[in-house]
Amino acid sequence: MAKPLVLHLLLLLICGSALLSSGSVIHPISDAHRSAATELFVPAADGSFGSLEETYEALRTFQILGVDRSSAKFEGTCKTVSEKLSSPTTTKDLYHALKITAILGCRTESIEFDGITSRLQTAVKDASSLLELYYSLGGLLTVKEQGKDVILSDADGTFQAIKALSQSDGRWRYDKDSTGSSAFAAGIALEALASVVSLAGSDIDQSKIAVVRKDITKLFDRIKRYDDGTLYFDEKNVDPDQYKGPLATSASITSGVTAFAAVSSEKLNIGGEKILGLAKFFLSIGIPGTAKDFFYQINSLASLENNRISIPLVLSLPATVLSLTAKDQLKVEVTTVFGSHAPSLAVSLLKVLTPDSKEVTSFEKKELEYDPENRIHFLDLSPLKIDVGKYSLIFKVSVNDPEGADLYATGDQIIVTAFLTGFIKVDKAEIAVSDSDAASESVQKLDLSKDSLISLSANHLQKLRLSLQLTTPLGHSFKPHQMVVKLRHESKVEHLFVPETSSRQYKLVLNFLGLVEKFYYLSGRYEIELAVGDAVMENSILRSIGSIELDLPEAPEKAAKPPAQPVDPLSRFGPKEEISHIFRAPEKRPPQELSLGFMGLTILPLLAFLIGLLRIGVNFKGFPTSAVPATFAILFHGGIGAVLLLYVLFWLKLDLFTTLKALGFLGVFLLFVGHRTLSYLASTSAKQKAA
Amino acid sequence: MAKGTNDAQLLVQSLRKAYAATPTSLKIIDLYVVYAVATALIQVAYMAMVGSFPFNSFLSGVLSCVGTAVLAVCLRIQVNKDNKEFKDLPPERAFADFVLCNLVLHLVIMNFLG
């Protein structure tokens, strides 16, 4: 009797531990995706998005998301594509071109489908690699979907050809000669096999399809798992240039498996949990950054949306922060991956867990009510009496229709993180200054709801006490993430203190005697600032509660200096104060009259000289009388006068070089003339002496 | 005492008589020297009164007077017939030297005057 119970408990524990971990936030595809798609896929002027493959990917994404494809640009695309179809191209190009024609709904009158069909059929027969088969079969299927008659000649043989490339571990090779196999190739092969079955109809042996089903099961054994139940495929042991990455591999396998499930009469043996895990993987990417990733994500989700195995349903919360003060309701949406309508469901909140994984015992399992108008399941939180904090909510979704339960994959337990915020009351806030012997205390009540500031004074022998209590809306004592008291001096030197908690109270005691050194012996006015903050606290406090005049002793010589305060960047790099130049004070000059007086006084000796000359009896008797010597004499005196005039000009305005040049000329002239004059005078006086 | 002053008076008178015998040209040169030195003294007195700014101007002024006085003295020595040393030097040559040296001196003085 006990054994099955123990086993049941064990299983529960294992399941519980496997699933009890925080889940990433998953939202279904929404308008954000649509606008991102239009931004990411930007067509060139002629309507193409690059190569034919890229154009196909862009248009397919637009088609799935419902983005408008009717613009005039795409008419040009239709034309290019139809040209491609008539000219000889590769099978891959044919495939993409046909797909584009189908998506855009291009006019097909001008397209020669018979020729294309025969080309593709030849390609199928002559195909040597998996990709060739895939493209040609896909092309034929598209032509058939256009309404044309397509016959696959050797369906069995083609099926065999594709199957021959499979490996025992569920993966596929690309062609007969390559040795490496990959899961990506498996996805392509499955899609190709599905195309064969759709084209051939009932010609394929059902046993062969059963074998492929087994292959798919083996393939799914290779699936990888994240803690929160997300599943994906990745490759190991592949060539670096063959490696496609988890997104591409998972996308390829998803398309392949869903395509095969659609053509297989029996249901595939893959649990709904695996489909949901894959859906979660694609959704958890969010909005991809590249066009290729976007296509992979959207294409895979489109194949999952309407697949025949089971349709994944996603639970999401439009708001994960709920306010107790505003009496927010807990709202939950359950939709398909594209946000469309889910069938009738029952959503229940099983458990509420605190961050350290303890259950909130006061909570019992509750079923959420359904609002059909907004298609939302909701629950009122106020009667639940849950306090503020961060919680992990565990939901369970079950489809009401028991037959439909098989069709949809809802997952077992869905874990979502939510915050409940509320208004935190501050009680019994007090600030007091007491003497060191705790004899007397001057207590002041703080009312943090008002803007009042208190003003205290203390000296270094006293103590400051600050205490307060924090209470949640439900009356429990609250421990915030952050509580800091800051004392800031007038000179902007700051000191931070953290109050201690004891039972229900937060208390900070500052013994100034021990803090004198820490405060750098700075006396003066200190502003007291209180900061209390928490993620779930709606009324976080950051304010100045007053000031305290501190009287500290003088700093001894060896005391540490307060740290340099950061300079206001504007003052350092901003405009500096204007410099007013202090010019050299001009020398004291004597008054003008004195200078002029002395100038006159200097002339006096000259006058005295001239008068003296006259008194002595100067005469011009020696001046030569005959013509030529006379002219020379005159020129001599004139030359000397000219030189003196040159000197005056030099002082007044000429520069040395001009003066020297002129002096050179005058000097030569003067020498010549002087020589003549003086030699004449010398000869005259010699004659006189002789005579 | 009276003899002392008498002696001084006699000395001055005899000097005057002797000086009257010097040739006119030499007397002109002497007067020129006195003129130059007097100008220099006036400049020094001015500087003493108002201070030495600008010093270069003061120097050039004083040195031009002193320089020209020195050149004039040289001329007197060379032109004096009683001077045996310069017997063979024609006075015109001395005068030409005097003029040339003065011109060069005054060029430098004008440059330094500022």
Coordinates of C-alpha atoms in Angstrom, one line a residue, chain A residues 44-493:
Chain A
A44 CA 14.8 47.4 -52.9
A45 CA 13.3 49.7 -55.5
D46 CA 12.4 46.8 -57.9
G47 CA 10.6 45.0 -55.1
S48 CA 13.2 42.3 -54.5
F49 CA 14.8 41.6 -51.2
G50 CA 18.1 40.4 -52.6
S51 CA 18.4 36.9 -54.0
L52 CA 15.3 34.9 -54.9
E53 CA 15.7 32.9 -51.7
E54 CA 15.7 36.0 -49.6
T55 CA 12.7 37.4 -51.5
Y56 CA 10.8 34.2 -50.8
E57 CA 11.7 34.4 -47.1
A58 CA 10.6 38.0 -46.8
L59 CA 7.3 37.4 -48.6
R60 CA 6.5 34.3 -46.7
T61 CA 7.1 36.2 -43.4
F62 CA 4.8 38.9 -44.6
Q63 CA 2.2 36.4 -45.6
I64 CA 2.2 34.7 -42.2
L65 CA 2.2 37.9 -40.2
G66 CA -0.5 39.4 -42.4
V67 CA 1.6 42.3 -43.5
D68 CA 0.3 44.0 -46.6
R69 CA 1.8 42.5 -49.8
S70 CA -0.3 44.3 -52.3
S71 CA 1.9 47.2 -52.9
A72 CA 2.8 48.1 -56.5
K73 CA 6.4 47.2 -55.9
F74 CA 5.6 43.6 -55.9
E75 CA 4.2 43.7 -59.3
G76 CA 7.7 44.1 -60.6
T77 CA 8.6 41.1 -58.5
C78 CA 6.0 39.1 -60.2
K79 CA 7.4 40.0 -63.6
T80 CA 11.0 39.2 -62.6
V81 CA 9.9 35.9 -61.2
S82 CA 7.9 34.9 -64.2
E83 CA 11.0 35.7 -66.4
K84 CA 13.0 33.5 -64.1
L85 CA 10.5 30.7 -64.6
S86 CA 10.7 30.8 -68.3
S87 CA 14.5 30.9 -68.5
P88 CA 16.7 27.9 -67.7
T89 CA 17.6 28.2 -64.0
T90 CA 18.6 25.9 -61.1
T91 CA 16.0 23.8 -59.3
K92 CA 16.5 25.9 -56.2
D93 CA 15.6 29.1 -58.1
L94 CA 12.6 27.4 -59.7
Y95 CA 11.4 26.3 -56.3
H96 CA 11.7 29.8 -54.8
A97 CA 10.2 31.4 -57.9
L98 CA 7.2 29.1 -57.8
K99 CA 6.7 29.8 -54.1
I100 CA 6.9 33.5 -54.6
T101 CA 4.3 33.3 -57.4
A102 CA 2.0 31.4 -55.1
I103 CA 2.4 33.9 -52.2
L104 CA 1.9 37.0 -54.2
G105 CA -0.9 35.5 -56.2
C106 CA 0.8 36.5 -59.4
R107 CA -1.0 36.0 -62.7
T108 CA -0.1 32.6 -64.0
E109 CA -1.4 32.8 -67.5
S110 CA 1.9 33.7 -69.0
I111 CA 3.7 30.9 -67.2
E112 CA 4.4 27.8 -69.0
F113 CA 3.7 25.2 -66.3
D114 CA 4.0 22.1 -68.5
G115 CA 7.6 22.9 -69.3
I116 CA 8.3 23.7 -65.7
T117 CA 6.7 20.5 -64.5
S118 CA 8.7 18.4 -66.9
R119 CA 11.9 20.1 -65.9
L120 CA 11.2 19.4 -62.2
Q121 CA 10.3 15.8 -62.9
T122 CA 13.5 15.3 -64.8
A123 CA 15.3 16.9 -61.8
V124 CA 13.6 14.4 -59.5
K125 CA 14.8 11.5 -61.6
D126 CA 18.3 12.7 -62.0
A127 CA 18.7 14.1 -58.5
S128 CA 21.8 13.0 -56.7
S129 CA 21.6 15.0 -53.5
L130 CA 19.0 15.6 -50.9
L131 CA 18.7 19.3 -51.6
E132 CA 18.0 18.6 -55.3
L133 CA 15.2 16.3 -54.4
Y134 CA 13.8 18.7 -51.8
Y135 CA 13.7 21.6 -54.2
S136 CA 12.3 19.7 -57.2
L137 CA 9.6 17.9 -55.1
G138 CA 8.7 21.2 -53.4
G139 CA 8.4 22.9 -56.7
L140 CA 6.1 20.1 -58.0
L141 CA 3.9 20.4 -54.9
T142 CA 3.6 24.1 -55.4
V143 CA 2.5 23.6 -59.0
K144 CA 0.0 21.1 -57.9
E145 CA -1.4 23.5 -55.3
Q146 CA -1.9 26.1 -58.1
G147 CA -4.4 23.7 -59.5
K148 CA -2.4 22.1 -62.3
D149 CA -2.2 18.4 -62.8
V150 CA 1.1 16.9 -61.6
I151 CA 2.1 13.3 -61.7
L152 CA 5.1 11.9 -60.0
S153 CA 6.2 9.0 -62.1
D154 CA 8.2 6.9 -59.6
A155 CA 6.9 7.9 -56.2
D156 CA 8.1 4.7 -54.5
G157 CA 11.6 5.0 -56.0
T158 CA 11.8 8.7 -54.9
F159 CA 10.7 7.8 -51.4
Q160 CA 13.3 5.0 -51.3
A161 CA 16.0 7.4 -52.6
I162 CA 15.3 9.9 -49.8
K163 CA 15.0 7.2 -47.2
A164 CA 18.3 5.6 -48.3
L165 CA 20.2 8.7 -47.1
S166 CA 18.9 8.3 -43.5
Q167 CA 21.1 7.2 -40.6
S168 CA 20.3 5.0 -37.7
D169 CA 20.3 7.8 -35.2
G170 CA 17.5 9.6 -37.0
R171 CA 19.7 12.1 -38.9
W172 CA 20.1 12.3 -42.6
R173 CA 23.0 12.6 -45.0
Y174 CA 23.0 15.2 -47.8
D175 CA 24.0 12.7 -50.5
K176 CA 25.3 9.2 -51.0
D177 CA 28.9 10.1 -51.0
S178 CA 29.1 12.4 -47.9
T179 CA 29.9 10.8 -44.6
G180 CA 28.6 13.4 -42.2
S181 CA 25.0 13.5 -41.3
S182 CA 23.1 16.4 -39.8
A183 CA 19.7 17.0 -38.1
F184 CA 19.1 20.0 -40.4
A185 CA 19.3 17.6 -43.3
A186 CA 16.8 15.4 -41.4
G187 CA 14.3 18.2 -41.4
I188 CA 14.7 18.8 -45.1
A189 CA 14.4 15.1 -45.8
L190 CA 11.2 14.8 -43.8
E191 CA 9.7 17.7 -45.7
A192 CA 10.7 16.1 -49.0
L193 CA 9.1 12.8 -48.0
A194 CA 6.0 14.6 -47.1
S195 CA 5.9 16.2 -50.5
V196 CA 6.3 12.8 -52.1
V197 CA 3.4 11.4 -50.1
S198 CA 1.2 14.4 -51.0
L199 CA 2.0 14.1 -54.7
A200 CA 1.7 10.4 -54.9
G201 CA -1.5 10.1 -52.9
S202 CA -2.2 6.5 -51.9
D203 CA 0.6 5.0 -54.0
I204 CA 3.0 4.9 -51.1
D205 CA 3.2 1.8 -48.9
Q206 CA 2.0 2.6 -45.4
S207 CA 4.7 0.4 -43.9
K208 CA 7.3 2.8 -45.3
I209 CA 5.6 5.7 -43.6
A210 CA 5.6 3.8 -40.4
V211 CA 9.4 3.3 -40.7
V212 CA 9.8 7.1 -41.1
R213 CA 7.7 7.6 -38.0
K214 CA 10.2 5.5 -36.1
D215 CA 13.0 7.6 -37.5
I216 CA 11.2 10.7 -36.3
T217 CA 11.0 9.2 -32.8
K218 CA 14.7 8.5 -32.9
L219 CA 15.4 12.0 -34.0
F220 CA 13.4 13.4 -31.1
D221 CA 15.5 11.5 -28.7
R222 CA 18.3 13.9 -29.6
I223 CA 16.3 16.9 -28.5
K224 CA 18.0 19.2 -26.0
R225 CA 16.3 20.8 -23.0
Y226 CA 16.6 23.9 -20.9
D227 CA 15.5 24.0 -17.3
D228 CA 12.3 25.8 -18.0
G229 CA 11.0 23.2 -20.4
T230 CA 12.2 24.8 -23.6
L231 CA 13.3 22.3 -26.1
Y232 CA 15.5 22.7 -29.2
F233 CA 17.7 20.8 -31.6
D234 CA 21.4 21.4 -32.0
E235 CA 24.1 19.7 -34.0
K236 CA 27.3 18.1 -32.8
N237 CA 30.0 16.5 -34.9
V238 CA 29.3 18.4 -38.0
D239 CA 31.7 20.2 -40.4
P240 CA 32.0 23.9 -39.4
D241 CA 30.7 25.0 -42.8
Q242 CA 27.7 22.6 -42.4
Y243 CA 26.9 23.9 -38.9
K244 CA 23.6 25.8 -39.0
G245 CA 23.0 26.7 -35.3
P246 CA 20.1 25.7 -33.0
L247 CA 17.5 28.0 -34.6
A248 CA 18.0 26.8 -38.1
T249 CA 18.2 23.2 -37.1
S250 CA 15.1 23.4 -34.9
A251 CA 13.3 25.3 -37.6
S252 CA 14.1 22.8 -40.3
I253 CA 13.1 19.8 -38.1
T254 CA 9.9 21.6 -37.0
S255 CA 8.8 22.2 -40.7
G256 CA 9.8 18.7 -41.6
V257 CA 8.0 17.0 -38.8
T258 CA 4.8 19.0 -39.1
A259 CA 4.7 18.5 -42.8
F260 CA 5.1 14.7 -42.4
A261 CA 2.5 14.6 -39.6
A262 CA 0.1 16.3 -42.0
V263 CA 0.4 13.5 -44.5
S264 CA 0.7 10.6 -42.1
S265 CA -2.6 8.9 -41.4
E266 CA -1.5 7.7 -38.0
K267 CA -0.6 10.1 -35.3
L268 CA 3.1 10.6 -34.7
N269 CA 4.4 9.4 -31.4
I270 CA 5.7 12.8 -30.1
G271 CA 4.2 14.1 -27.0
G272 CA 2.5 17.5 -26.8
E273 CA 5.1 18.5 -24.3
K274 CA 7.8 18.4 -27.0
I275 CA 5.8 20.5 -29.4
L276 CA 5.2 23.0 -26.6
G277 CA 8.9 23.0 -25.7
L278 CA 9.8 23.8 -29.4
A279 CA 7.1 26.6 -29.5
K280 CA 8.6 28.0 -26.3
F281 CA 12.0 27.9 -27.9
F282 CA 10.9 29.9 -30.9
L283 CA 9.0 32.4 -28.8
S284 CA 11.7 33.0 -26.3
I285 CA 13.9 34.5 -29.0
G286 CA 11.7 37.5 -28.9
I287 CA 12.2 39.7 -31.9
P288 CA 15.1 38.3 -34.0
G289 CA 17.7 40.7 -35.3
T290 CA 18.5 39.2 -38.7
A291 CA 16.1 38.5 -41.6
K292 CA 17.1 34.8 -41.8
D293 CA 16.4 34.3 -38.1
F294 CA 13.1 36.1 -38.4
F295 CA 12.0 33.8 -41.2
Y296 CA 13.1 30.7 -39.4
Q297 CA 11.2 31.8 -36.3
I298 CA 8.0 32.8 -38.0
N299 CA 7.9 29.9 -40.5
S300 CA 8.4 27.4 -37.7
L301 CA 5.7 29.0 -35.5
A302 CA 3.3 29.0 -38.5
S303 CA 3.9 25.3 -38.9
L304 CA 3.3 24.7 -35.2
E305 CA 0.2 26.8 -35.1
N306 CA -1.8 24.4 -37.2
N307 CA 0.0 21.2 -36.9
R308 CA -1.6 17.8 -36.6
I309 CA 0.3 16.6 -33.6
S310 CA -0.8 19.1 -31.0
I311 CA -1.3 22.8 -31.1
P312 CA 0.8 24.6 -28.4
L313 CA -1.0 27.1 -26.2
V314 CA 1.1 29.8 -24.5
L315 CA 0.3 31.4 -21.2
S316 CA 1.4 35.0 -20.8
L317 CA 0.9 37.8 -18.3
P318 CA 0.3 41.2 -19.8
A319 CA 1.5 42.8 -16.6
T320 CA 3.9 41.2 -14.1
V321 CA 3.9 44.1 -11.7
L322 CA 0.7 44.3 -9.7
S323 CA -0.1 47.0 -7.2
L324 CA -1.9 46.2 -4.0
T325 CA -2.7 49.8 -3.5
A326 CA -4.4 50.1 -6.9
K327 CA -6.1 46.8 -6.3
D328 CA -4.8 45.4 -9.5
Q329 CA -6.2 42.1 -10.7
L330 CA -4.0 39.2 -11.7
K331 CA -4.6 38.9 -15.5
V332 CA -3.6 35.9 -17.6
E333 CA -3.9 35.3 -21.3
V334 CA -3.8 31.9 -22.9
T335 CA -3.4 32.0 -26.7
T336 CA -1.8 30.2 -29.6
V337 CA 1.7 31.2 -30.6
F338 CA 0.3 33.8 -32.9
G339 CA -2.0 35.3 -30.3
S340 CA -5.1 33.8 -31.7
H341 CA -8.1 32.5 -29.9
A342 CA -7.6 29.4 -27.8
P343 CA -10.4 26.9 -27.0
S344 CA -12.4 27.0 -23.8
L345 CA -9.9 26.5 -20.9
A346 CA -9.7 26.4 -17.2
V347 CA -6.7 28.3 -15.7
S348 CA -5.9 27.7 -12.1
L349 CA -3.2 29.2 -9.9
L350 CA -1.8 26.3 -8.0
K351 CA 0.9 27.7 -5.8
V352 CA 2.6 31.0 -4.9
L353 CA 6.2 30.7 -4.1
T354 CA 8.5 33.2 -2.4
P355 CA 12.0 33.8 -4.0
D356 CA 13.6 31.2 -1.7
S357 CA 11.1 28.6 -3.0
K358 CA 9.0 28.4 0.1
E359 CA 5.3 28.1 -0.5
V360 CA 3.0 30.9 0.7
T361 CA 0.9 28.6 3.0
S362 CA -2.0 31.0 3.3
F363 CA -2.7 30.5 -0.3
E364 CA -4.9 27.6 -1.6
K365 CA -5.3 26.6 -5.2
K366 CA -7.7 29.0 -7.0
E367 CA -9.3 28.9 -10.4
L368 CA -9.2 32.1 -12.4
E369 CA -12.4 33.6 -13.7
Y370 CA -12.9 34.2 -17.4
D371 CA -13.8 37.4 -19.1
P372 CA -15.1 36.5 -22.5
E373 CA -15.1 40.0 -23.8
N374 CA -11.3 40.6 -23.4
R375 CA -10.5 36.9 -23.5
I376 CA -8.6 37.2 -20.2
H377 CA -8.6 35.0 -17.1
F378 CA -8.4 37.1 -14.0
L379 CA -8.2 36.8 -10.2
D380 CA -8.7 39.4 -7.5
L381 CA -5.7 39.6 -5.3
S382 CA -7.1 41.6 -2.3
P383 CA -9.1 38.7 -0.8
L384 CA -6.1 36.5 -1.0
K385 CA -4.2 38.5 1.6
I386 CA -0.8 38.1 0.0
D387 CA 1.8 40.6 1.2
V388 CA 4.1 42.7 -1.0
G389 CA 7.1 40.9 -2.6
K390 CA 8.4 39.0 -5.5
Y391 CA 6.7 35.7 -6.2
S392 CA 6.8 32.8 -8.5
L393 CA 3.3 32.0 -9.6
I394 CA 2.6 28.4 -10.7
F395 CA -0.3 28.0 -13.1
K396 CA -2.0 25.0 -14.6
V397 CA -4.0 25.2 -17.8
S398 CA -6.5 22.5 -18.8
V399 CA -8.7 22.3 -21.8
N400 CA -12.4 22.0 -20.9
D401 CA -13.3 19.7 -23.8
P402 CA -11.9 16.3 -22.9
E403 CA -11.6 15.4 -26.6
G404 CA -9.8 18.6 -27.4
A405 CA -7.3 18.0 -24.6
D406 CA -5.4 15.8 -27.0
L407 CA -5.3 18.4 -29.8
Y408 CA -3.7 21.0 -27.6
A409 CA -0.4 21.1 -25.7
T410 CA -0.7 23.2 -22.6
G411 CA 2.2 21.9 -20.6
D412 CA 2.1 20.8 -17.0
Q413 CA 3.0 23.6 -14.7
I414 CA 3.8 27.1 -15.9
I415 CA 5.9 29.3 -13.7
V416 CA 5.8 33.1 -14.0
T417 CA 7.5 35.6 -11.9
A418 CA 5.4 38.5 -10.6
F419 CA 5.9 41.5 -8.3
L420 CA 3.3 42.6 -5.8
T421 CA 3.9 46.2 -4.9
G422 CA 2.3 48.2 -2.1
F423 CA 2.5 51.2 0.1
I424 CA 4.9 50.8 3.0
K425 CA 4.0 52.6 6.2
V426 CA 6.7 54.3 8.2
D427 CA 6.0 54.2 11.9
K428 CA 7.6 55.5 15.0
A429 CA 10.2 57.5 13.2
E430 CA 12.4 59.2 15.8
I431 CA 15.6 61.1 15.9
A432 CA 17.3 61.9 19.2
V433 CA 20.5 63.4 20.5
S434 CA 21.8 62.0 23.8
D435 CA 24.8 62.4 26.0
S436 CA 27.3 59.6 26.2
D437 CA 26.0 58.5 29.5
A438 CA 22.5 58.2 28.1
A439 CA 21.3 60.4 30.9
S440 CA 19.2 62.8 28.9
E441 CA 17.7 62.5 25.4
S442 CA 16.1 65.1 23.3
V443 CA 13.8 63.1 21.2
Q444 CA 12.1 64.5 18.1
K445 CA 9.4 62.7 16.2
L446 CA 9.9 62.5 12.5
D447 CA 6.9 62.7 10.2
L448 CA 8.2 61.6 6.9
S449 CA 4.9 62.2 5.1
K450 CA 5.3 65.9 5.7
D451 CA 8.0 68.1 4.3
S452 CA 9.2 69.4 7.6
L453 CA 12.9 69.5 8.4
I454 CA 14.3 69.1 11.9
S455 CA 17.3 70.9 13.2
L456 CA 19.6 69.5 15.9
S457 CA 22.9 70.3 17.4
A458 CA 25.5 68.0 19.0
N459 CA 29.1 68.0 20.1
H460 CA 31.5 65.2 19.8
L461 CA 30.7 63.8 23.2
Q462 CA 27.1 63.0 22.3
K463 CA 25.3 60.4 20.3
L464 CA 22.7 60.6 17.6
R465 CA 20.0 57.9 17.4
L466 CA 17.6 57.4 14.4
S467 CA 15.0 54.7 14.5
L468 CA 11.9 53.8 12.5
Q469 CA 9.6 50.9 11.7
L470 CA 8.5 49.8 8.3
T471 CA 5.2 47.9 7.9
T472 CA 3.7 46.3 4.9
P473 CA 0.0 46.8 3.9
L474 CA -0.8 43.6 5.6
G475 CA 0.9 44.6 8.9
H476 CA 4.1 42.6 8.7
S477 CA 7.4 44.1 9.3
F478 CA 9.2 45.0 6.1
K479 CA 12.9 44.7 5.2
P480 CA 13.7 46.9 2.3
H481 CA 16.6 46.3 -0.1
Q482 CA 18.2 49.5 0.8
M483 CA 18.2 51.8 3.7
V484 CA 21.0 54.4 4.0
V485 CA 21.4 57.5 6.1
K486 CA 23.7 60.1 4.7
L487 CA 25.4 62.9 6.5
R488 CA 26.7 65.7 4.2
H489 CA 28.9 68.5 5.4
E490 CA 28.7 72.0 4.0
S491 CA 31.9 71.3 2.1
K492 CA 30.1 68.5 0.3
V493 CA 32.0 65.7 2.2

